[in-house]
Coordinates of C-alpha atoms and ligand atoms in Angstrom, one line a residue:
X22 CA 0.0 0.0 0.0
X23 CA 1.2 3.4 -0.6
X24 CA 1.3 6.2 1.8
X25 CA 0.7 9.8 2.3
X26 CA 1.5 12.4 5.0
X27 CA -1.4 14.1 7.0
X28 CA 0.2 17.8 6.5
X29 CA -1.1 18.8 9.8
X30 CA -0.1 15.6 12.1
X31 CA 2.6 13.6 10.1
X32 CA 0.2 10.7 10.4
X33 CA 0.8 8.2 7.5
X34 CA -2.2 7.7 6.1
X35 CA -3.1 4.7 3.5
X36 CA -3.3 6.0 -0.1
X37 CA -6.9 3.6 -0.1
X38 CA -9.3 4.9 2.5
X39 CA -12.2 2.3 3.0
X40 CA -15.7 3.6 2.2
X41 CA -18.3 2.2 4.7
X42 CA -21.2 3.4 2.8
X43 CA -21.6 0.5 0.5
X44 CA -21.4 -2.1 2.4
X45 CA -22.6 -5.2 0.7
X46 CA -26.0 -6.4 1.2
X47 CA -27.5 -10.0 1.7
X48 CA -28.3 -12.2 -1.2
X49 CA -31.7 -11.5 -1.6
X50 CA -32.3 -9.0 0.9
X51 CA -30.1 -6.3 -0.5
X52 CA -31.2 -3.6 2.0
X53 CA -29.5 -5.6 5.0
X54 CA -26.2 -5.4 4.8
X55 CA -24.2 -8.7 4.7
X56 CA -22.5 -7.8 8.2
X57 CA -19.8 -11.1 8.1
X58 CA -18.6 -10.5 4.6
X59 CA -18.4 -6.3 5.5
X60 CA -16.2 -7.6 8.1
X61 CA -14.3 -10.1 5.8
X62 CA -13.3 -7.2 3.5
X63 CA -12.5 -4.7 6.3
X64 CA -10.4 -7.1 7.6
X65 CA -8.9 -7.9 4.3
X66 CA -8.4 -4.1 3.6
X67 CA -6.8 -3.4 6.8
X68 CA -4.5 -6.5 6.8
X69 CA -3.3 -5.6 3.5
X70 CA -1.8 -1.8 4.3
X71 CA -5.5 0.2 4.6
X72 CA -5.2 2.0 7.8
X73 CA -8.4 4.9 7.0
X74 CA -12.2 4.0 7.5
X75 CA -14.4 6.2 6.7
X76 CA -18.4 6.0 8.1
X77 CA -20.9 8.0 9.1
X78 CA -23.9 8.5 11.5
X79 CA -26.5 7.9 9.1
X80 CA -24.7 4.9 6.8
X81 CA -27.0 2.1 7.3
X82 CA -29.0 3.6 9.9
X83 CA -26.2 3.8 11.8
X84 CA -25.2 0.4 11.1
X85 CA -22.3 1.2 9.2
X86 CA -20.7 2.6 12.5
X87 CA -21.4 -0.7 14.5
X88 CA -19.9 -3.1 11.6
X89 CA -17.2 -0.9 11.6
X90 CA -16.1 -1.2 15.1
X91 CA -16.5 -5.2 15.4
X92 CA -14.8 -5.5 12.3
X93 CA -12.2 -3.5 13.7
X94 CA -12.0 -4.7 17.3
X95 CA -9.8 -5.6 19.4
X96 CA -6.1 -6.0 17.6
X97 CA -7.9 -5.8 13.8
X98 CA -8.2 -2.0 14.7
X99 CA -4.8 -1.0 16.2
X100 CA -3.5 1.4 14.0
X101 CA -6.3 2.6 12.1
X102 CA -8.0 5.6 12.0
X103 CA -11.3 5.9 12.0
X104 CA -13.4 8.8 10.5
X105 CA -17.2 9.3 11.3
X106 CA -19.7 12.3 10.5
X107 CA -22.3 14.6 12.3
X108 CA -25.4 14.4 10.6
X109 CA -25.4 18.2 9.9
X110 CA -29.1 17.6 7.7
X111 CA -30.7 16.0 11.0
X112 CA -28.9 19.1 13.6
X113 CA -31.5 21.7 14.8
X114 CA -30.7 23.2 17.8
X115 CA -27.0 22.9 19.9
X116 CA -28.0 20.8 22.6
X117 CA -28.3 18.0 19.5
X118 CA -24.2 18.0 19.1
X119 CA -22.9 15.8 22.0
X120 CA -25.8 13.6 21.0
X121 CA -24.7 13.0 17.8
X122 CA -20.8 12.7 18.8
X123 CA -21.6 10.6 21.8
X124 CA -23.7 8.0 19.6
X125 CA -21.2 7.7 17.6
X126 CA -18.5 7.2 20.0
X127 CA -20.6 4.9 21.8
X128 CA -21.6 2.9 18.1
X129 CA -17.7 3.2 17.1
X130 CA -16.7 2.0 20.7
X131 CA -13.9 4.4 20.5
X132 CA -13.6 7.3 23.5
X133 CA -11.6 9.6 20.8
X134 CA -12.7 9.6 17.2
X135 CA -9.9 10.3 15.2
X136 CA -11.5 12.3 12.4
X137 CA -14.8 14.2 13.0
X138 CA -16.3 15.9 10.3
X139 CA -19.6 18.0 9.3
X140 CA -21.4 15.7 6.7
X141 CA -22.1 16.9 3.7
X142 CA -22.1 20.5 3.4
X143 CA -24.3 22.5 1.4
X144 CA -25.4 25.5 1.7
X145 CA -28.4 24.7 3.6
X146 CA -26.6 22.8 6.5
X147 CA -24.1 26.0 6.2
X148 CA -26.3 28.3 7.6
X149 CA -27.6 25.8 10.5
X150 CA -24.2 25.1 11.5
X151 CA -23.9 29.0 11.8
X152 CA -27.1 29.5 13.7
X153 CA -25.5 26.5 16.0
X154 CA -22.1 27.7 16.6
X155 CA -21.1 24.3 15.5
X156 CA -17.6 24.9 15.3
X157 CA -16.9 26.1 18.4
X158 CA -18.4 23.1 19.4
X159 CA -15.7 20.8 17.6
X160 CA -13.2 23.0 18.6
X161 CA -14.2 22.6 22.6
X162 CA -14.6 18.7 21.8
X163 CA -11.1 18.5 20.3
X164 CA -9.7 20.8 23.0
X165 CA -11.3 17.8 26.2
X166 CA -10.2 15.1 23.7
X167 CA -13.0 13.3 22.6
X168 CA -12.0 14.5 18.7
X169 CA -8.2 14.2 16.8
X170 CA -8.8 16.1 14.0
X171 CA -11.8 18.4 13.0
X172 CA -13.0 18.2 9.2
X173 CA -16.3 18.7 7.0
X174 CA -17.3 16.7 3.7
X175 CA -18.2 19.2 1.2
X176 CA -21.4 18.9 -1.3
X177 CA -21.8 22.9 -1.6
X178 CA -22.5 23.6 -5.7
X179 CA -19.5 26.1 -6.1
X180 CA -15.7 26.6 -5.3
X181 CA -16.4 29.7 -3.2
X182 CA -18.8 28.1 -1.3
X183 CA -16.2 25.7 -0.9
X184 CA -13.8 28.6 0.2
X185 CA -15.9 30.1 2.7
X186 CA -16.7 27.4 5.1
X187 CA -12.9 26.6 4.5
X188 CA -11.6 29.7 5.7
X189 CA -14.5 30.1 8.4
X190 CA -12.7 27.6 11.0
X191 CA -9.6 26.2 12.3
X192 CA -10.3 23.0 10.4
X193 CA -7.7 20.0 10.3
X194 CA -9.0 18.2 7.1
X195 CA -11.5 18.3 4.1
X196 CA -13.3 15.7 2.1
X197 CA -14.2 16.4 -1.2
X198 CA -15.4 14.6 -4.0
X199 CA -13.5 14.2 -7.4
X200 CA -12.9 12.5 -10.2
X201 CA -12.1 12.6 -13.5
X202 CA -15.4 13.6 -14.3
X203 CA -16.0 16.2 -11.8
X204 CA -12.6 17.9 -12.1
X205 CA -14.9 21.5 -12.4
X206 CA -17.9 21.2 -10.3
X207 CA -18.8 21.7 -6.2
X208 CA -14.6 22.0 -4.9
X209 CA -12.8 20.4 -7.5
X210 CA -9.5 20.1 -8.6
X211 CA -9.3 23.9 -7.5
X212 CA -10.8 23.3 -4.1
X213 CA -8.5 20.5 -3.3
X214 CA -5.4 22.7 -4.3
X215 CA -6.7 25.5 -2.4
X216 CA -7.1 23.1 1.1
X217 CA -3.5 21.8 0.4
X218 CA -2.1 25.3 0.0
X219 CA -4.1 25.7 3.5
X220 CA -1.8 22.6 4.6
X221 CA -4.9 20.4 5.5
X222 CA -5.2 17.1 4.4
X223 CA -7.5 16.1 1.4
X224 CA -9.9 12.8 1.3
X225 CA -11.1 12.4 -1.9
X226 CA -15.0 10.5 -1.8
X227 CA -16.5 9.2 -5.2
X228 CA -13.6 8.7 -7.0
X229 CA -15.2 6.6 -9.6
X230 CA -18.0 8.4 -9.3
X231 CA -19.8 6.1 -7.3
X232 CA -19.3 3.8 -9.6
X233 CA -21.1 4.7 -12.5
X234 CA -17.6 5.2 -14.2
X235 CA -17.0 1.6 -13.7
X236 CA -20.7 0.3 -14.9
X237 CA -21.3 -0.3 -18.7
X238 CA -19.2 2.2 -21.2
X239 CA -21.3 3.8 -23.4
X240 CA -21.0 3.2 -27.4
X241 CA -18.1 5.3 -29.0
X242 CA -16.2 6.4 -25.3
X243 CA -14.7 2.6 -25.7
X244 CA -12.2 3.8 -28.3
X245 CA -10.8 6.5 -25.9
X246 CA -9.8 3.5 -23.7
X247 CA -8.8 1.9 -26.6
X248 CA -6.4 4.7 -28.0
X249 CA -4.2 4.1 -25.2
X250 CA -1.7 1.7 -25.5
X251 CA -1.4 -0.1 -21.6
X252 CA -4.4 -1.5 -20.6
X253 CA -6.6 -1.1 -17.3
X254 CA -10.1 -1.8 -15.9
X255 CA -12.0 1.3 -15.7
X256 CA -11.5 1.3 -12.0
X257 CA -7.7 1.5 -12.5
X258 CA -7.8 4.7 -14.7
X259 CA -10.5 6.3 -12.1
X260 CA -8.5 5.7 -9.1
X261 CA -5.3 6.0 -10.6
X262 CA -6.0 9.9 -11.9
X263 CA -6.9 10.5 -8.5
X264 CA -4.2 9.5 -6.9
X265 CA -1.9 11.3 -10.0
X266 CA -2.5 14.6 -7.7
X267 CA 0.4 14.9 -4.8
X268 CA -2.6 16.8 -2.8
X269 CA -4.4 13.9 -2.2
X270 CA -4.4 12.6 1.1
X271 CA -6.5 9.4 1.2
X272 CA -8.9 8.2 -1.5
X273 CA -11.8 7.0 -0.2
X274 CA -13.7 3.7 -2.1
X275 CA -17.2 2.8 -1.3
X276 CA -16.3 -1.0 -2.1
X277 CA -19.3 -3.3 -2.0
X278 CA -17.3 -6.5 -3.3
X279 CA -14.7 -8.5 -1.9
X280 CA -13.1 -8.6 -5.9
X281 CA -13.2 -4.7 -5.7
X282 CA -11.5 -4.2 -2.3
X283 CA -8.8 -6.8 -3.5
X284 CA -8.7 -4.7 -6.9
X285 CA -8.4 -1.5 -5.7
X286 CA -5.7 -2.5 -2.9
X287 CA -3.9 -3.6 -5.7
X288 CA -4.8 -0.3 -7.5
X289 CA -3.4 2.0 -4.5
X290 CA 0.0 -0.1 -3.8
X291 CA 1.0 0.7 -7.2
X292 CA -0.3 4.0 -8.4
X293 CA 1.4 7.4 -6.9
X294 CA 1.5 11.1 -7.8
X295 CA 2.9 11.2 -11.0
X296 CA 1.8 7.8 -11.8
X297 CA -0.6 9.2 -15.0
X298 CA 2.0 10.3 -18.4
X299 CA 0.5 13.2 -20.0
X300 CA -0.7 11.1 -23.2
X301 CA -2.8 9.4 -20.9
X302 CA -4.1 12.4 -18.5
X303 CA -5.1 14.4 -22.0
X304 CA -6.9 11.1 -23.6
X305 CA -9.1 11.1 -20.4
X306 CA -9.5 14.9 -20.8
X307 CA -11.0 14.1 -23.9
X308 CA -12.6 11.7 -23.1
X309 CA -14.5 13.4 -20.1
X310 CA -15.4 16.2 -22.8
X311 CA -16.7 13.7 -24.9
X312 CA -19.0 12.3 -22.1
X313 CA -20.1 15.6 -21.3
X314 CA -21.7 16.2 -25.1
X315 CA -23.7 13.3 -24.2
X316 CA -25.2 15.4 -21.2
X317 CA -29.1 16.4 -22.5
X318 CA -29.5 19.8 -20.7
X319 CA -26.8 22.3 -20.1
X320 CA -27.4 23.5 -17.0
X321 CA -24.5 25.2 -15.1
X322 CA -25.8 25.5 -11.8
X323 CA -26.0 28.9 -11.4
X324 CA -29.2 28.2 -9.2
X325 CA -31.0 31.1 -10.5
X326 CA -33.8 29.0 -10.9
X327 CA -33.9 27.2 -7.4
X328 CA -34.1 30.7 -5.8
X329 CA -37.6 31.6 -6.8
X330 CA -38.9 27.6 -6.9
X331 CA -42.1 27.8 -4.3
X332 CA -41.6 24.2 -3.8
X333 CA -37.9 24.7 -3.0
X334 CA -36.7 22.1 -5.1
X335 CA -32.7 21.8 -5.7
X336 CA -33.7 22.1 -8.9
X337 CA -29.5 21.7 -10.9
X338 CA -29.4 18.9 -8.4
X339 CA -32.5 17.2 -10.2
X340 CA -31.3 18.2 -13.1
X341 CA -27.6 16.5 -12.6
X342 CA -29.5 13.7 -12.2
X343 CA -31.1 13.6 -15.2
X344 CA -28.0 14.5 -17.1
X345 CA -26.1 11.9 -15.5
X346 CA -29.2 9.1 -16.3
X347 CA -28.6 9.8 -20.2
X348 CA -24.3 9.1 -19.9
X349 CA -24.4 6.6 -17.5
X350 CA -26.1 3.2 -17.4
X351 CA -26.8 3.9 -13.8
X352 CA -30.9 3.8 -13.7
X353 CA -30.9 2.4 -10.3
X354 CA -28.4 4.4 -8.6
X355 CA -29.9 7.6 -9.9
X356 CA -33.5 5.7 -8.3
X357 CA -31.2 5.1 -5.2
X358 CA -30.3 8.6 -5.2
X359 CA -33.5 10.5 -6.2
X360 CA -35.6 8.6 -3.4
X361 CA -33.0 8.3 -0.7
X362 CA -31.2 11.6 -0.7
X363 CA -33.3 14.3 -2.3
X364 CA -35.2 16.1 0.6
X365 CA -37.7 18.1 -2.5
X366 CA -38.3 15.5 -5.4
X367 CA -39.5 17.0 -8.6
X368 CA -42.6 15.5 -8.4
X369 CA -43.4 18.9 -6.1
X370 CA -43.2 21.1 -8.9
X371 CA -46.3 22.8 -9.6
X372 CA -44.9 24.4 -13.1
X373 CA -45.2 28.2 -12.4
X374 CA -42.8 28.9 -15.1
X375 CA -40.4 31.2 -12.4
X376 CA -37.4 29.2 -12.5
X377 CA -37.9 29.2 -16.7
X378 CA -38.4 32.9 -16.9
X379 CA -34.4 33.4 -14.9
X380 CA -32.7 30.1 -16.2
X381 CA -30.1 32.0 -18.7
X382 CA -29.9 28.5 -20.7
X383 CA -33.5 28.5 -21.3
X384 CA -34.2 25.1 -20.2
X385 CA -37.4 23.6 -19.7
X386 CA -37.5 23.1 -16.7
X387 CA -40.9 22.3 -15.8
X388 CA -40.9 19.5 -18.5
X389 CA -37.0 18.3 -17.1
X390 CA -38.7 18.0 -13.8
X391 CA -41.7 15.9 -14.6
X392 CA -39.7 13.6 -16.8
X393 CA -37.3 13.2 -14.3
X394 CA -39.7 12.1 -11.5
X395 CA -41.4 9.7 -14.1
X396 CA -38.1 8.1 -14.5
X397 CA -37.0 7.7 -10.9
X398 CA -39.4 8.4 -8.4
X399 CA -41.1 5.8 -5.8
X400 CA -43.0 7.2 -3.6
X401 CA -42.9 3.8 -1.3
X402 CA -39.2 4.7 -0.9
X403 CA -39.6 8.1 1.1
X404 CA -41.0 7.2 4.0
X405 CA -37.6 9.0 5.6
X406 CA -38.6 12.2 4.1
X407 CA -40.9 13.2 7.0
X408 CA -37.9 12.8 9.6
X409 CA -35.9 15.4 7.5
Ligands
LIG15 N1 -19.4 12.8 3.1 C1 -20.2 12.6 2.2 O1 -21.1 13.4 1.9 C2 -20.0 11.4 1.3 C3 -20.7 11.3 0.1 C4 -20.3 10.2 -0.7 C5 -19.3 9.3 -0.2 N2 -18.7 9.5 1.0 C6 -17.7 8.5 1.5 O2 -16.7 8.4 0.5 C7 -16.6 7.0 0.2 C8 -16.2 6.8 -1.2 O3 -17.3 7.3 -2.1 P1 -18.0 6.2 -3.1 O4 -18.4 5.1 -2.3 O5 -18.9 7.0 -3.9 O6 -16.7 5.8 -3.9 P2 -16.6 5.3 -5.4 O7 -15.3 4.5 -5.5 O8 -16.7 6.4 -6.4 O9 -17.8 4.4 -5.7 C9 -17.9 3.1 -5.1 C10 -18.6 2.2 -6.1 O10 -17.7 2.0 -7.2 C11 -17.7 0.7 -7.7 N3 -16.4 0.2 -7.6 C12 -15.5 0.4 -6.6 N4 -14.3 -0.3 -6.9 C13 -14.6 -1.0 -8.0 C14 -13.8 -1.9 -8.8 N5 -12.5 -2.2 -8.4 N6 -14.3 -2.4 -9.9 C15 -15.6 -2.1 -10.3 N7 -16.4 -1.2 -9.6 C16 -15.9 -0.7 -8.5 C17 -18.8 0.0 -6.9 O11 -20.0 0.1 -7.5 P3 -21.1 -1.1 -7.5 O12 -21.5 -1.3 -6.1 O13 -22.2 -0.6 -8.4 O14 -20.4 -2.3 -8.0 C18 -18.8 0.8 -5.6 O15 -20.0 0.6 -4.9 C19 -18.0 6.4 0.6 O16 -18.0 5.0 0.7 C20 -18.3 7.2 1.8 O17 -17.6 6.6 2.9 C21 -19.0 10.5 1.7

């Protein structure tokens, strides 16, 4: 396994973090997860060099936390860090932060958790964990030791988004999500330089973008693949042009199979900055711009049209969706997505025509909505929605 520096600790962190958000379900009953073979491959990971795990409050119901710490138990988890999130969509009021932290230290079975972060942030949570002084929170936790290092997980829409919370507080790390796809939205490649000239450490999340760069290629992107002379799985390129950047602390792989774990270990012992020549970094350039022609609607998520929506929908995030459904063969994780993760489904939109009048790409966005919740909607999947 290769190794990188935490610039603020010296810890030597595995170039492979393990994902705990994708744990793999039971044969049949793919909404348990398959707790012995999770184990099996965290142990596998760890024994083979991985010494990052990443998990969170809400993975699994909160599962993910408890597989986590049997599988790492005892003298499996000497060594390894372990990195667990505050559900920053579910916080409300302060007196809700040592609830959160103490679950998870009690779920984790850990006293200290060695890196804490804000889930998620978006510009919604942003102005709650404002309103909450959440920072000063972490800051007091870290101070009485219960924290190592203080971090948030950014899903904010723009680089100076990104930049503000950044610069807001004394943070230790970020985790941002990149790959070769996403080189130019929410942080990107410019986010993760601008934490490293902060001297924080960088985890990179959906490096394969959870996995839809590693489902079915679609016709005529094949031959970008092709035009390069060594051959790798798609999984190899994706990981590998991550780890190409020296910023990179850890990259983080929601693994679901046994095969993948051992794959991308494999991956991660080999590839290093630098790894990528730069033949092959502008043939998956072009490649990445060829993709993107396939995208349907050219929305740039300027969010003009989300400010005015009476029904609050994240209307680019719908929209992304929809892009991505058309490039991708990757039906039921956008389904996963749509009904799991997307407080305001399109199905709320009552076409006013406001967020058509503003969008300066003049998309149709009333028709975009409706087709997109007639794709990927079930309603018998949102249950969760009302705890939200
Ligand atoms: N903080 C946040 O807001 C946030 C958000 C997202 C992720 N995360 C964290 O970041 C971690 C990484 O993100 P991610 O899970 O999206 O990572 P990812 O590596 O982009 O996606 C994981 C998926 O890629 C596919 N895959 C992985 N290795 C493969 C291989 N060798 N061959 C073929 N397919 C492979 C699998 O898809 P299939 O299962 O379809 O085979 C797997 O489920 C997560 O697990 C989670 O811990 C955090």
């Amino acid at each position: 396994m290769n190794y990188r520096i935490n610039p603020k600790t010296g810890a030597k962190l595995s170039l492979l973090g393990f994902g705990a958000m994708r744990l793999p379900g039971l044969a049949g009953n793919p909404s348990e997860i398959d707790e012995a073979e999770a184990i099996r491959m965290i142990r596998y990971a760890v024994g083979n060099g991985v010494n990052y795990v990443d998990t969170a409050f809400t993975y699994n119901e909160g599962e993910s936390e408890k597989i986590v710490a049997k599988a790492l138990g005892g003298a499996h988890g000497e060594g390894v860090y372990v990195a667990t999130k505050m559900p920053t969509m579910r916080l409300r009021e302060p007196k809700e932060h040592s609830y959160f932290l103490d679950l998870s230290r009690s779920r984790l079975n850990r006293d200290c958790i060695d890196y804490y972060l804000l889930h998620g942030m978006k510009e919604r949570y942003w102005d709650v964990v404002r309103r909450c002084d959440t920072i000063s929170f972490l800051v007091k936790k870290k101070a009485e030791g219960l924290i190592r290092n203080m971090g948030f997980s950014f899903h904010g829409q723009t680089f100076d988004f990104f930049r503000e919370v950044l610069d807001a507080g004394p943070w230790d790390f970020v985790q941002i999500q990149l790959n070769y796809m996403d080189a130019d939205i929410q942080a990107g490649v410019e986010g993760l330089k601008y934490a490293a000239s902060k001297g924080l450490a960088v985890m990179i999340m959906e490096p394969l973008k959870g996995g839809k760069l590693t489902d079915k290629i679609p016709p005529g992107i094949q031959r970008y693949w092709d035009a390069i002379d060594i051959k790798r799985t798609p999984a190899d390129w994706g990981l590998r042009w991550v780890a190409n950047f020296p910023e990179v602390t850890v990259v983080l792989s929601g693994m679901s199979t046994m095969e993948q774990v051992r794959e991308n270990v494999a991956i991660l012992s080999g590839a290093d900055a630098g790894c990528l020549s730069g033949r092959e970094l502008s043939v998956i350039a072009e490649m990445a711009g060829e993709y993107n022609k396939l995208i349907p609607y050219a929305c740039t998520a300027c969010k003009y049209c989300s400010a005015g929506c009476p029904k609050q929908i994240d209307i680019p995030l719908v929209i992304g969706m929809r892009n991505e459904a058309a490039v991708f063969d990757c039906k039921d994780k956008i389904t996963y997505e749509l009904n799991h993760l997307v407080r305001k489904p399109p199905s709320l939109c009552v076409a006013c025509g406001k967020c058509e009048e503003v969008c300066p790409q003049h998309l149709p966005v009333a028709s975009i909505m409706k087709e997109t919740s007639g794709m990927f909607e079930d309603a018998s999947l949102q249950w969760w929605r009302e705890y939200v």
